[in-house]
Amino acid sequence: MMIALRFIASLAILIGCLWAARLITATFALSLPAPLLGLLLLFGLLQGGLLRSEYLLPSCNPILKYMALFFIPAGVGLINYLAIFSQYAWLLISVLILVPTLGLLLAGKLASQGRFYD
Amino acid sequence: MINMLMGCTFTLVLFAIMRRVNHRWRSPMFNPVLLCIVLISAALLLSNIDYIDYRNATTPISFFLEIAVVALAVPLYQQLHAIRPYLILISLSSFLGISCATITAFMLCQWFAAPEPLMASLMALSVTTPITLIVTDTLSGIPGVAAIMVILIGVLGGVFGLALLTLAGVTQPQAKGVALGVTCHAIGTAAAMEYHPAAGAFASAAMIISAVITASWVPVLFTLLQGIIS
């Protein structure tokens, strides 16, 4: 019972941040995506000491652990675009190979300039 | 027609089974999301169910997509003290990796004369799927294409990323983690965690920082690139 209440309370904080962000982006006509502003708002609340991360863990842990589940409905949307997949197969294959290779090499090379202590 | 209870239960059960499969054969190739998307797509095509019906039946699942982005603030906050000295380095690496990914995808689209909506779907592929879907939506791209490509990039990076980085002379686990987190989001982060705890911590920080950078920078960069071309 307590677990369910804690889950609902922490979920309410997350939804509250998202709605506050939606309100702000709509009011000021910002091009920033609302969920991202919500992330920054919540981060600000945590960093400013207004919220403790323990309050959020009951819902954040399962949501982040199973986050992958939430993309499935959007991903299935590909069935409406099967023609595009076959028509532009070579473009998509080149993107699949080049984008991660170049990204990994550049980000890795730059990051390896850091002095890391173990 | 399918109702919400059926759509959600089917998706949840299949996801649980695919996670089991993934635990049994530990390999990024058996990515549970990828398997689920392929199987559900096949099931819908075979049973002649419209995607719109499935999409409506699973709105409770999609509802959590935006909430999950907000929830990323918690791990970022928890890790901030550990990575604070490297914050600028990680941010610069993210910025470089993301800009390069977007410019590469843009140039390939020009080369192959891709139509506008397809191009818009390939601009933000290095980040975690909810951010990709949000950016794709802002640029009026095709969410289904973007989601599949993001997952495939993550899987490829998870399988070959560490070896590629070693070949390129990147040896510190922390730097490898940053590269995997920037380029291959959650799937790369999982691979980094398995490889080394420090790599995992840096990967998840890099993943979240690049999510913030992608969402704010990629739409601007895309407009700039279009301006240069026309």
mmCIF file of C-alpha atoms in Angstrom:
data_model
loop_
_atom_site.group_PDB
_atom_site.id
_atom_site.type_symbol
_atom_site.label_atom_id
_atom_site.label_comp_id
_atom_site.label_asym_id
_atom_site.label_seq_id
_atom_site.Cartn_x
_atom_site.Cartn_y
_atom_site.Cartn_z
ATOM 1 C CA MET A 1 0.000 0.000 0.000
ATOM 2 C CA MET A 2 2.781 2.404 1.008
ATOM 3 C CA ILE A 3 4.717 1.369 -2.100
ATOM 4 C CA ALA A 4 1.756 2.193 -4.337
ATOM 5 C CA LEU A 5 1.299 5.581 -2.649
ATOM 6 C CA ARG A 6 4.979 6.414 -3.003
ATOM 7 C CA PHE A 7 4.873 5.409 -6.654
ATOM 8 C CA ILE A 8 1.850 7.611 -7.307
ATOM 9 C CA ALA A 9 3.329 10.566 -5.416
ATOM 10 C CA SER A 10 6.628 10.436 -7.302
ATOM 11 C CA LEU A 11 4.848 9.951 -10.626
ATOM 12 C CA ALA A 12 2.757 13.029 -9.785
ATOM 13 C CA ILE A 13 5.951 15.085 -9.383
ATOM 14 C CA LEU A 14 7.174 13.949 -12.817
ATOM 15 C CA ILE A 15 3.808 14.723 -14.435
ATOM 16 C CA GLY A 16 3.721 18.069 -12.612
ATOM 17 C CA CYS A 17 7.129 19.007 -14.087
ATOM 18 C CA LEU A 18 5.972 17.964 -17.551
ATOM 19 C CA TRP A 19 2.757 20.015 -17.312
ATOM 20 C CA ALA A 20 4.574 23.042 -15.916
ATOM 21 C CA ALA A 21 7.006 22.771 -18.836
ATOM 22 C CA ARG A 22 4.108 22.479 -21.318
ATOM 23 C CA LEU A 23 2.512 25.572 -19.814
ATOM 24 C CA ILE A 24 5.772 27.538 -20.042
ATOM 25 C CA THR A 25 6.585 26.496 -23.624
ATOM 26 C CA ALA A 26 3.013 27.282 -24.723
ATOM 27 C CA THR A 27 2.882 30.648 -22.926
ATOM 28 C CA PHE A 28 6.205 31.899 -24.271
ATOM 29 C CA ALA A 29 5.909 30.041 -27.614
ATOM 30 C CA LEU A 30 9.316 28.419 -27.011
ATOM 31 C CA SER A 31 10.690 26.010 -29.606
ATOM 32 C CA LEU A 32 12.295 23.945 -26.811
ATOM 33 C CA PRO A 33 10.527 20.570 -26.459
ATOM 34 C CA ALA A 34 8.384 20.512 -23.300
ATOM 35 C CA PRO A 35 9.721 17.161 -21.929
ATOM 36 C CA LEU A 36 13.257 18.535 -22.144
ATOM 37 C CA LEU A 37 12.283 21.696 -20.278
ATOM 38 C CA GLY A 38 10.590 19.367 -17.760
ATOM 39 C CA LEU A 39 13.898 17.521 -17.350
ATOM 40 C CA LEU A 40 15.693 20.826 -16.736
ATOM 41 C CA LEU A 41 12.996 22.004 -14.297
ATOM 42 C CA LEU A 42 13.228 18.791 -12.291
ATOM 43 C CA PHE A 43 17.025 18.957 -12.377
ATOM 44 C CA GLY A 44 16.839 22.546 -11.096
ATOM 45 C CA LEU A 45 14.505 21.512 -8.260
ATOM 46 C CA LEU A 46 16.883 18.712 -7.230
ATOM 47 C CA GLN A 47 19.988 20.861 -7.550
ATOM 48 C CA GLY A 48 18.340 23.724 -5.657
ATOM 49 C CA GLY A 49 17.508 21.373 -2.779
ATOM 50 C CA LEU A 50 13.738 21.841 -3.153
ATOM 51 C CA LEU A 51 13.241 18.142 -3.872
ATOM 52 C CA ARG A 52 15.123 15.082 -2.662
ATOM 53 C CA SER A 53 15.947 12.439 -5.228
ATOM 54 C CA GLU A 54 14.672 9.727 -2.847
ATOM 55 C CA TYR A 55 11.134 11.073 -3.336
ATOM 56 C CA LEU A 56 11.399 10.405 -7.053
ATOM 57 C CA LEU A 57 13.044 6.998 -7.088
ATOM 58 C CA PRO A 58 9.855 4.865 -6.611
ATOM 59 C CA SER A 59 8.624 5.863 -10.067
ATOM 60 C CA CYS A 60 11.906 6.876 -11.762
ATOM 61 C CA ASN A 61 13.609 3.530 -11.237
ATOM 62 C CA PRO A 62 10.955 1.417 -12.989
ATOM 63 C CA ILE A 63 10.263 4.065 -15.662
ATOM 64 C CA LEU A 64 13.925 4.354 -16.621
ATOM 65 C CA LYS A 65 14.524 0.612 -16.350
ATOM 66 C CA TYR A 66 11.684 -0.234 -18.733
ATOM 67 C CA MET A 67 11.925 2.950 -20.821
ATOM 68 C CA ALA A 68 12.543 0.901 -23.961
ATOM 69 C CA LEU A 69 8.979 -0.439 -23.762
ATOM 70 C CA PHE A 70 7.525 3.004 -24.409
ATOM 71 C CA PHE A 71 9.041 3.285 -27.914
ATOM 72 C CA ILE A 72 7.406 0.133 -29.247
ATOM 73 C CA PRO A 73 4.132 1.750 -30.425
ATOM 74 C CA ALA A 74 6.034 4.512 -32.281
ATOM 75 C CA GLY A 75 8.458 2.002 -33.791
ATOM 76 C CA VAL A 76 5.651 -0.165 -35.162
ATOM 77 C CA GLY A 77 4.683 2.924 -37.206
ATOM 78 C CA LEU A 78 7.304 1.782 -39.697
ATOM 79 C CA ILE A 79 4.721 -0.540 -41.290
ATOM 80 C CA ASN A 80 3.147 2.485 -42.961
ATOM 81 C CA TYR A 81 6.487 3.301 -44.623
ATOM 82 C CA LEU A 82 7.747 -0.058 -45.878
ATOM 83 C CA ALA A 83 7.927 1.351 -49.437
ATOM 84 C CA ILE A 84 10.343 4.082 -48.260
ATOM 85 C CA PHE A 85 12.510 1.464 -46.559
ATOM 86 C CA SER A 86 12.930 -0.520 -49.765
ATOM 87 C CA GLN A 87 13.218 2.521 -52.040
ATOM 88 C CA TYR A 88 15.925 4.191 -49.944
ATOM 89 C CA ALA A 89 17.596 1.048 -48.592
ATOM 90 C CA TRP A 90 21.100 2.189 -49.604
ATOM 91 C CA LEU A 91 20.681 5.590 -47.986
ATOM 92 C CA LEU A 92 19.501 3.966 -44.760
ATOM 93 C CA ILE A 93 22.343 1.420 -44.776
ATOM 94 C CA SER A 94 24.936 4.178 -45.338
ATOM 95 C CA VAL A 95 23.434 6.203 -42.481
ATOM 96 C CA LEU A 96 23.483 3.128 -40.232
ATOM 97 C CA ILE A 97 27.187 2.567 -40.861
ATOM 98 C CA LEU A 98 28.597 6.091 -41.177
ATOM 99 C CA VAL A 99 26.651 7.952 -38.467
ATOM 100 C CA PRO A 100 27.672 5.727 -35.516
ATOM 101 C CA THR A 101 31.234 5.179 -36.815
ATOM 102 C CA LEU A 102 32.014 8.878 -37.223
ATOM 103 C CA GLY A 103 30.161 9.809 -34.035
ATOM 104 C CA LEU A 104 32.040 7.207 -31.973
ATOM 105 C CA LEU A 105 35.437 8.164 -33.383
ATOM 106 C CA LEU A 106 35.046 11.932 -32.994
ATOM 107 C CA ALA A 107 33.437 11.849 -29.544
ATOM 108 C CA GLY A 108 35.894 9.159 -28.378
ATOM 109 C CA LYS A 109 38.976 10.987 -29.680
ATOM 110 C CA LEU A 110 37.931 14.265 -28.079
ATOM 111 C CA ALA A 111 36.963 12.603 -24.793
ATOM 112 C CA SER A 112 40.316 10.773 -24.678
ATOM 113 C CA GLN A 113 42.011 14.174 -24.289
ATOM 114 C CA GLY A 114 40.775 14.166 -20.685
ATOM 115 C CA ARG A 115 42.935 13.090 -17.748
ATOM 116 C CA PHE A 116 40.899 10.508 -15.923
ATOM 117 C CA TYR A 117 41.701 9.206 -12.472
ATOM 118 C CA ASP A 118 40.503 5.762 -11.445
ATOM 119 C CA MET B 1 -10.490 -3.139 -34.143
ATOM 120 C CA ILE B 2 -8.506 -3.825 -31.008
ATOM 121 C CA ASN B 3 -9.191 -2.284 -27.613
ATOM 122 C CA MET B 4 -6.798 -0.733 -25.124
ATOM 123 C CA LEU B 5 -6.694 -3.710 -22.785
ATOM 124 C CA MET B 6 -5.776 -6.059 -25.628
ATOM 125 C CA GLY B 7 -3.247 -3.733 -27.238
ATOM 126 C CA CYS B 8 -1.436 -2.922 -23.987
ATOM 127 C CA THR B 9 -1.488 -6.446 -22.565
ATOM 128 C CA PHE B 10 -0.196 -7.919 -25.817
ATOM 129 C CA THR B 11 2.651 -5.372 -26.001
ATOM 130 C CA LEU B 12 3.585 -5.760 -22.321
ATOM 131 C CA VAL B 13 3.579 -9.569 -22.403
ATOM 132 C CA LEU B 14 5.617 -9.680 -25.616
ATOM 133 C CA PHE B 15 8.121 -7.200 -24.155
ATOM 134 C CA ALA B 16 8.466 -9.328 -21.001
ATOM 135 C CA ILE B 17 9.087 -12.447 -23.114
ATOM 136 C CA MET B 18 11.653 -10.660 -25.308
ATOM 137 C CA ARG B 19 13.509 -9.415 -22.234
ATOM 138 C CA ARG B 20 13.746 -13.046 -21.147
ATOM 139 C CA VAL B 21 15.115 -13.968 -24.588
ATOM 140 C CA ASN B 22 17.641 -11.148 -24.271
ATOM 141 C CA HIS B 23 18.774 -12.361 -20.833
ATOM 142 C CA ARG B 24 19.093 -15.928 -22.106
ATOM 143 C CA TRP B 25 21.322 -15.013 -25.088
ATOM 144 C CA ARG B 26 23.219 -11.991 -23.811
ATOM 145 C CA SER B 27 23.750 -10.037 -27.002
ATOM 146 C CA PRO B 28 22.729 -6.573 -28.197
ATOM 147 C CA MET B 29 21.518 -8.368 -31.358
ATOM 148 C CA PHE B 30 18.583 -9.692 -29.338
ATOM 149 C CA ASN B 31 17.433 -6.192 -28.499
ATOM 150 C CA PRO B 32 13.981 -6.623 -26.884
ATOM 151 C CA VAL B 33 12.543 -3.459 -28.466
ATOM 152 C CA LEU B 34 13.769 -4.365 -31.924
ATOM 153 C CA LEU B 35 12.332 -7.893 -31.624
ATOM 154 C CA CYS B 36 9.012 -6.527 -30.330
ATOM 155 C CA ILE B 37 8.715 -3.949 -33.124
ATOM 156 C CA VAL B 38 9.438 -6.534 -35.808
ATOM 157 C CA LEU B 39 7.067 -9.139 -34.348
ATOM 158 C CA ILE B 40 4.195 -6.700 -33.718
ATOM 159 C CA SER B 41 4.630 -5.191 -37.189
ATOM 160 C CA ALA B 42 4.453 -8.675 -38.702
ATOM 161 C CA ALA B 43 1.395 -9.527 -36.581
ATOM 162 C CA LEU B 44 -0.432 -6.342 -37.668
ATOM 163 C CA LEU B 45 0.409 -6.879 -41.336
ATOM 164 C CA LEU B 46 -0.693 -10.532 -41.237
ATOM 165 C CA SER B 47 -3.963 -9.810 -39.427
ATOM 166 C CA ASN B 48 -4.717 -6.702 -41.521
ATOM 167 C CA ILE B 49 -5.013 -4.443 -38.467
ATOM 168 C CA ASP B 50 -4.436 -0.752 -39.195
ATOM 169 C CA TYR B 51 -1.451 0.857 -37.486
ATOM 170 C CA ILE B 52 -3.756 3.674 -36.326
ATOM 171 C CA ASP B 53 -5.862 1.144 -34.390
ATOM 172 C CA TYR B 54 -2.793 -0.286 -32.675
ATOM 173 C CA ARG B 55 -1.447 3.186 -31.968
ATOM 174 C CA ASN B 56 -4.749 4.260 -30.352
ATOM 175 C CA ALA B 57 -4.936 1.018 -28.385
ATOM 176 C CA THR B 58 -1.480 1.655 -26.885
ATOM 177 C CA THR B 59 -1.791 5.343 -25.919
ATOM 178 C CA PRO B 60 -1.309 4.471 -22.203
ATOM 179 C CA ILE B 61 2.167 3.096 -23.087
ATOM 180 C CA SER B 62 3.134 6.078 -25.249
ATOM 181 C CA PHE B 63 1.977 8.407 -22.460
ATOM 182 C CA PHE B 64 5.085 7.446 -20.474
ATOM 183 C CA LEU B 65 7.474 8.410 -23.264
ATOM 184 C CA GLU B 66 7.558 12.090 -22.323
ATOM 185 C CA ILE B 67 7.512 11.290 -18.596
ATOM 186 C CA ALA B 68 10.614 9.125 -19.095
ATOM 187 C CA VAL B 69 12.483 12.111 -20.550
ATOM 188 C CA VAL B 70 11.653 14.180 -17.449
ATOM 189 C CA ALA B 71 12.768 11.270 -15.237
ATOM 190 C CA LEU B 72 16.273 11.376 -16.783
ATOM 191 C CA ALA B 73 16.924 14.385 -14.513
ATOM 192 C CA VAL B 74 17.306 12.037 -11.530
ATOM 193 C CA PRO B 75 20.291 9.943 -12.746
ATOM 194 C CA LEU B 76 21.915 13.115 -14.102
ATOM 195 C CA TYR B 77 21.581 14.746 -10.671
ATOM 196 C CA GLN B 78 22.916 11.630 -8.932
ATOM 197 C CA GLN B 79 25.992 11.417 -11.178
ATOM 198 C CA LEU B 80 26.757 15.086 -11.408
ATOM 199 C CA HIS B 81 29.162 15.180 -8.456
ATOM 200 C CA ALA B 82 31.228 12.307 -9.905
ATOM 201 C CA ILE B 83 31.555 13.802 -13.379
ATOM 202 C CA ARG B 84 31.660 17.495 -12.511
ATOM 203 C CA PRO B 85 35.382 17.929 -13.416
ATOM 204 C CA TYR B 86 34.676 16.423 -16.834
ATOM 205 C CA LEU B 87 31.410 18.225 -17.521
ATOM 206 C CA ILE B 88 32.857 20.562 -20.162
ATOM 207 C CA LEU B 89 34.797 17.785 -21.878
ATOM 208 C CA ILE B 90 31.703 15.562 -22.012
ATOM 209 C CA SER B 91 29.563 18.440 -23.306
ATOM 210 C CA LEU B 92 32.103 19.291 -26.029
ATOM 211 C CA SER B 93 32.377 15.638 -27.054
ATOM 212 C CA SER B 94 28.580 15.394 -27.205
ATOM 213 C CA PHE B 95 28.339 18.557 -29.244
ATOM 214 C CA LEU B 96 30.984 17.364 -31.704
ATOM 215 C CA GLY B 97 29.575 13.838 -32.004
ATOM 216 C CA ILE B 98 26.008 15.038 -32.518
ATOM 217 C CA SER B 99 26.880 17.775 -35.000
ATOM 218 C CA CYS B 100 28.941 15.287 -36.990
ATOM 219 C CA ALA B 101 26.131 12.699 -36.958
ATOM 220 C CA THR B 102 23.580 15.267 -38.157
ATOM 221 C CA ILE B 103 25.850 16.714 -40.873
ATOM 222 C CA THR B 104 26.770 13.215 -42.124
ATOM 223 C CA ALA B 105 23.117 12.155 -42.303
ATOM 224 C CA PHE B 106 22.208 15.434 -44.032
ATOM 225 C CA MET B 107 24.925 15.028 -46.676
ATOM 226 C CA LEU B 108 23.938 11.419 -47.347
ATOM 227 C CA CYS B 109 20.324 12.545 -47.783
ATOM 228 C CA GLN B 110 21.440 15.168 -50.332
ATOM 229 C CA TRP B 111 23.547 12.575 -52.148
ATOM 230 C CA PHE B 112 20.640 10.099 -52.361
ATOM 231 C CA ALA B 113 18.087 12.884 -53.047
ATOM 232 C CA ALA B 114 15.936 11.811 -50.112
ATOM 233 C CA PRO B 115 12.491 13.435 -49.801
ATOM 234 C CA GLU B 116 12.033 16.049 -47.067
ATOM 235 C CA PRO B 117 10.110 13.903 -44.487
ATOM 236 C CA LEU B 118 12.668 11.092 -44.747
ATOM 237 C CA MET B 119 15.538 13.564 -44.322
ATOM 238 C CA ALA B 120 13.816 15.074 -41.283
ATOM 239 C CA SER B 121 13.611 11.572 -39.760
ATOM 240 C CA LEU B 122 17.363 10.996 -40.011
ATOM 241 C CA MET B 123 18.632 14.169 -38.322
ATOM 242 C CA ALA B 124 18.593 13.118 -34.658
ATOM 243 C CA LEU B 125 19.620 9.471 -34.560
ATOM 244 C CA SER B 126 22.369 9.441 -31.949
ATOM 245 C CA VAL B 127 20.172 10.052 -28.930
ATOM 246 C CA THR B 128 17.754 8.131 -26.821
ATOM 247 C CA THR B 129 14.518 7.361 -28.702
ATOM 248 C CA PRO B 130 12.126 9.727 -26.843
ATOM 249 C CA ILE B 131 14.304 12.714 -27.764
ATOM 250 C CA THR B 132 14.601 11.475 -31.356
ATOM 251 C CA LEU B 133 10.835 11.160 -31.564
ATOM 252 C CA ILE B 134 10.351 14.666 -30.160
ATOM 253 C CA VAL B 135 12.905 16.212 -32.550
ATOM 254 C CA THR B 136 11.523 14.206 -35.500
ATOM 255 C CA ASP B 137 8.092 15.538 -34.623
ATOM 256 C CA THR B 138 9.394 19.155 -34.531
ATOM 257 C CA LEU B 139 10.982 18.688 -37.968
ATOM 258 C CA SER B 140 7.855 16.885 -39.355
ATOM 259 C CA GLY B 141 9.683 13.614 -39.986
ATOM 260 C CA ILE B 142 8.415 10.033 -39.821
ATOM 261 C CA PRO B 143 8.557 8.675 -36.227
ATOM 262 C CA GLY B 144 8.499 4.985 -37.229
ATOM 263 C CA VAL B 145 11.573 5.359 -39.452
ATOM 264 C CA ALA B 146 13.465 7.402 -36.844
ATOM 265 C CA ALA B 147 12.704 4.941 -34.018
ATOM 266 C CA ILE B 148 13.893 1.905 -35.967
ATOM 267 C CA MET B 149 17.082 3.666 -37.128
ATOM 268 C CA VAL B 150 17.940 4.843 -33.609
ATOM 269 C CA ILE B 151 17.597 1.342 -32.216
ATOM 270 C CA LEU B 152 19.662 -0.191 -35.052
ATOM 271 C CA ILE B 153 22.433 2.399 -34.541
ATOM 272 C CA GLY B 154 22.438 1.561 -30.834
ATOM 273 C CA VAL B 155 22.620 -2.169 -31.551
ATOM 274 C CA LEU B 156 25.496 -1.757 -34.048
ATOM 275 C CA GLY B 157 27.375 0.497 -31.622
ATOM 276 C CA GLY B 158 26.763 -1.930 -28.774
ATOM 277 C CA VAL B 159 28.185 -4.819 -30.812
ATOM 278 C CA PHE B 160 31.142 -3.124 -32.575
ATOM 279 C CA GLY B 161 31.673 0.146 -30.667
ATOM 280 C CA LEU B 162 34.231 -0.927 -28.060
ATOM 281 C CA ALA B 163 36.392 -2.775 -30.622
ATOM 282 C CA LEU B 164 36.267 0.188 -33.013
ATOM 283 C CA LEU B 165 37.360 2.598 -30.276
ATOM 284 C CA THR B 166 40.254 0.340 -29.248
ATOM 285 C CA LEU B 167 41.337 0.123 -32.913
ATOM 286 C CA ALA B 168 41.243 3.917 -33.128
ATOM 287 C CA GLY B 169 43.538 4.186 -30.106
ATOM 288 C CA VAL B 170 40.947 5.292 -27.555
ATOM 289 C CA THR B 171 41.919 3.270 -24.503
ATOM 290 C CA GLN B 172 40.558 4.936 -21.353
ATOM 291 C CA PRO B 173 37.288 3.324 -20.251
ATOM 292 C CA GLN B 174 35.920 6.796 -19.428
ATOM 293 C CA ALA B 175 36.501 8.090 -22.973
ATOM 294 C CA LYS B 176 35.027 4.926 -24.454
ATOM 295 C CA GLY B 177 31.999 5.398 -22.233
ATOM 296 C CA VAL B 178 31.524 8.997 -23.359
ATOM 297 C CA ALA B 179 31.714 7.958 -27.027
ATOM 298 C CA LEU B 180 29.193 5.148 -26.538
ATOM 299 C CA GLY B 181 26.808 7.331 -24.529
ATOM 300 C CA VAL B 182 26.913 10.157 -27.083
ATOM 301 C CA THR B 183 26.530 7.966 -30.166
ATOM 302 C CA CYS B 184 24.620 4.883 -29.067
ATOM 303 C CA HIS B 185 22.396 6.174 -26.215
ATOM 304 C CA ALA B 186 20.884 3.594 -23.847
ATOM 305 C CA ILE B 187 22.005 0.508 -25.786
ATOM 306 C CA GLY B 188 25.596 1.781 -25.932
ATOM 307 C CA THR B 189 25.399 2.740 -22.257
ATOM 308 C CA ALA B 190 24.373 -0.815 -21.400
ATOM 309 C CA ALA B 191 27.365 -2.162 -23.346
ATOM 310 C CA ALA B 192 29.654 0.334 -21.572
ATOM 311 C CA MET B 193 28.305 -0.717 -18.147
ATOM 312 C CA GLU B 194 29.032 -4.347 -18.881
ATOM 313 C CA TYR B 195 32.560 -3.446 -19.982
ATOM 314 C CA HIS B 196 33.637 -1.229 -17.052
ATOM 315 C CA PRO B 197 31.800 0.596 -14.225
ATOM 316 C CA ALA B 198 33.537 3.930 -14.936
ATOM 317 C CA ALA B 199 32.702 3.584 -18.619
ATOM 318 C CA GLY B 200 29.069 2.996 -17.643
ATOM 319 C CA ALA B 201 28.878 6.082 -15.420
ATOM 320 C CA PHE B 202 30.439 8.316 -18.080
ATOM 321 C CA ALA B 203 28.237 6.772 -20.772
ATOM 322 C CA SER B 204 24.999 7.489 -18.946
ATOM 323 C CA ALA B 205 26.057 11.058 -18.151
ATOM 324 C CA ALA B 206 27.077 11.571 -21.789
ATOM 325 C CA MET B 207 23.787 10.096 -22.964
ATOM 326 C CA ILE B 208 21.717 12.557 -20.937
ATOM 327 C CA ILE B 209 23.904 15.560 -21.782
ATOM 328 C CA SER B 210 23.675 14.711 -25.482
ATOM 329 C CA ALA B 211 19.899 14.385 -25.144
ATOM 330 C CA VAL B 212 19.754 17.984 -23.895
ATOM 331 C CA ILE B 213 22.147 19.184 -26.623
ATOM 332 C CA THR B 214 20.342 17.298 -29.412
ATOM 333 C CA ALA B 215 16.900 18.587 -28.512
ATOM 334 C CA SER B 216 18.041 22.197 -28.500
ATOM 335 C CA TRP B 217 20.760 22.168 -31.197
ATOM 336 C CA VAL B 218 19.697 19.726 -33.950
ATOM 337 C CA PRO B 219 16.610 21.718 -35.108
ATOM 338 C CA VAL B 220 18.816 24.832 -35.394
ATOM 339 C CA LEU B 221 21.580 22.946 -37.221
ATOM 340 C CA PHE B 222 19.035 21.406 -39.618
ATOM 341 C CA THR B 223 17.687 24.877 -40.506
ATOM 342 C CA LEU B 224 21.253 26.147 -41.011
ATOM 343 C CA LEU B 225 22.148 23.213 -43.287
ATOM 344 C CA GLN B 226 18.991 23.725 -45.349
ATOM 345 C CA GLY B 227 19.860 27.412 -45.656
ATOM 346 C CA ILE B 228 23.353 26.574 -46.944
ATOM 347 C CA ILE B 229 22.001 24.118 -49.540
ATOM 348 C CA SER B 230 19.248 26.318 -50.980
#
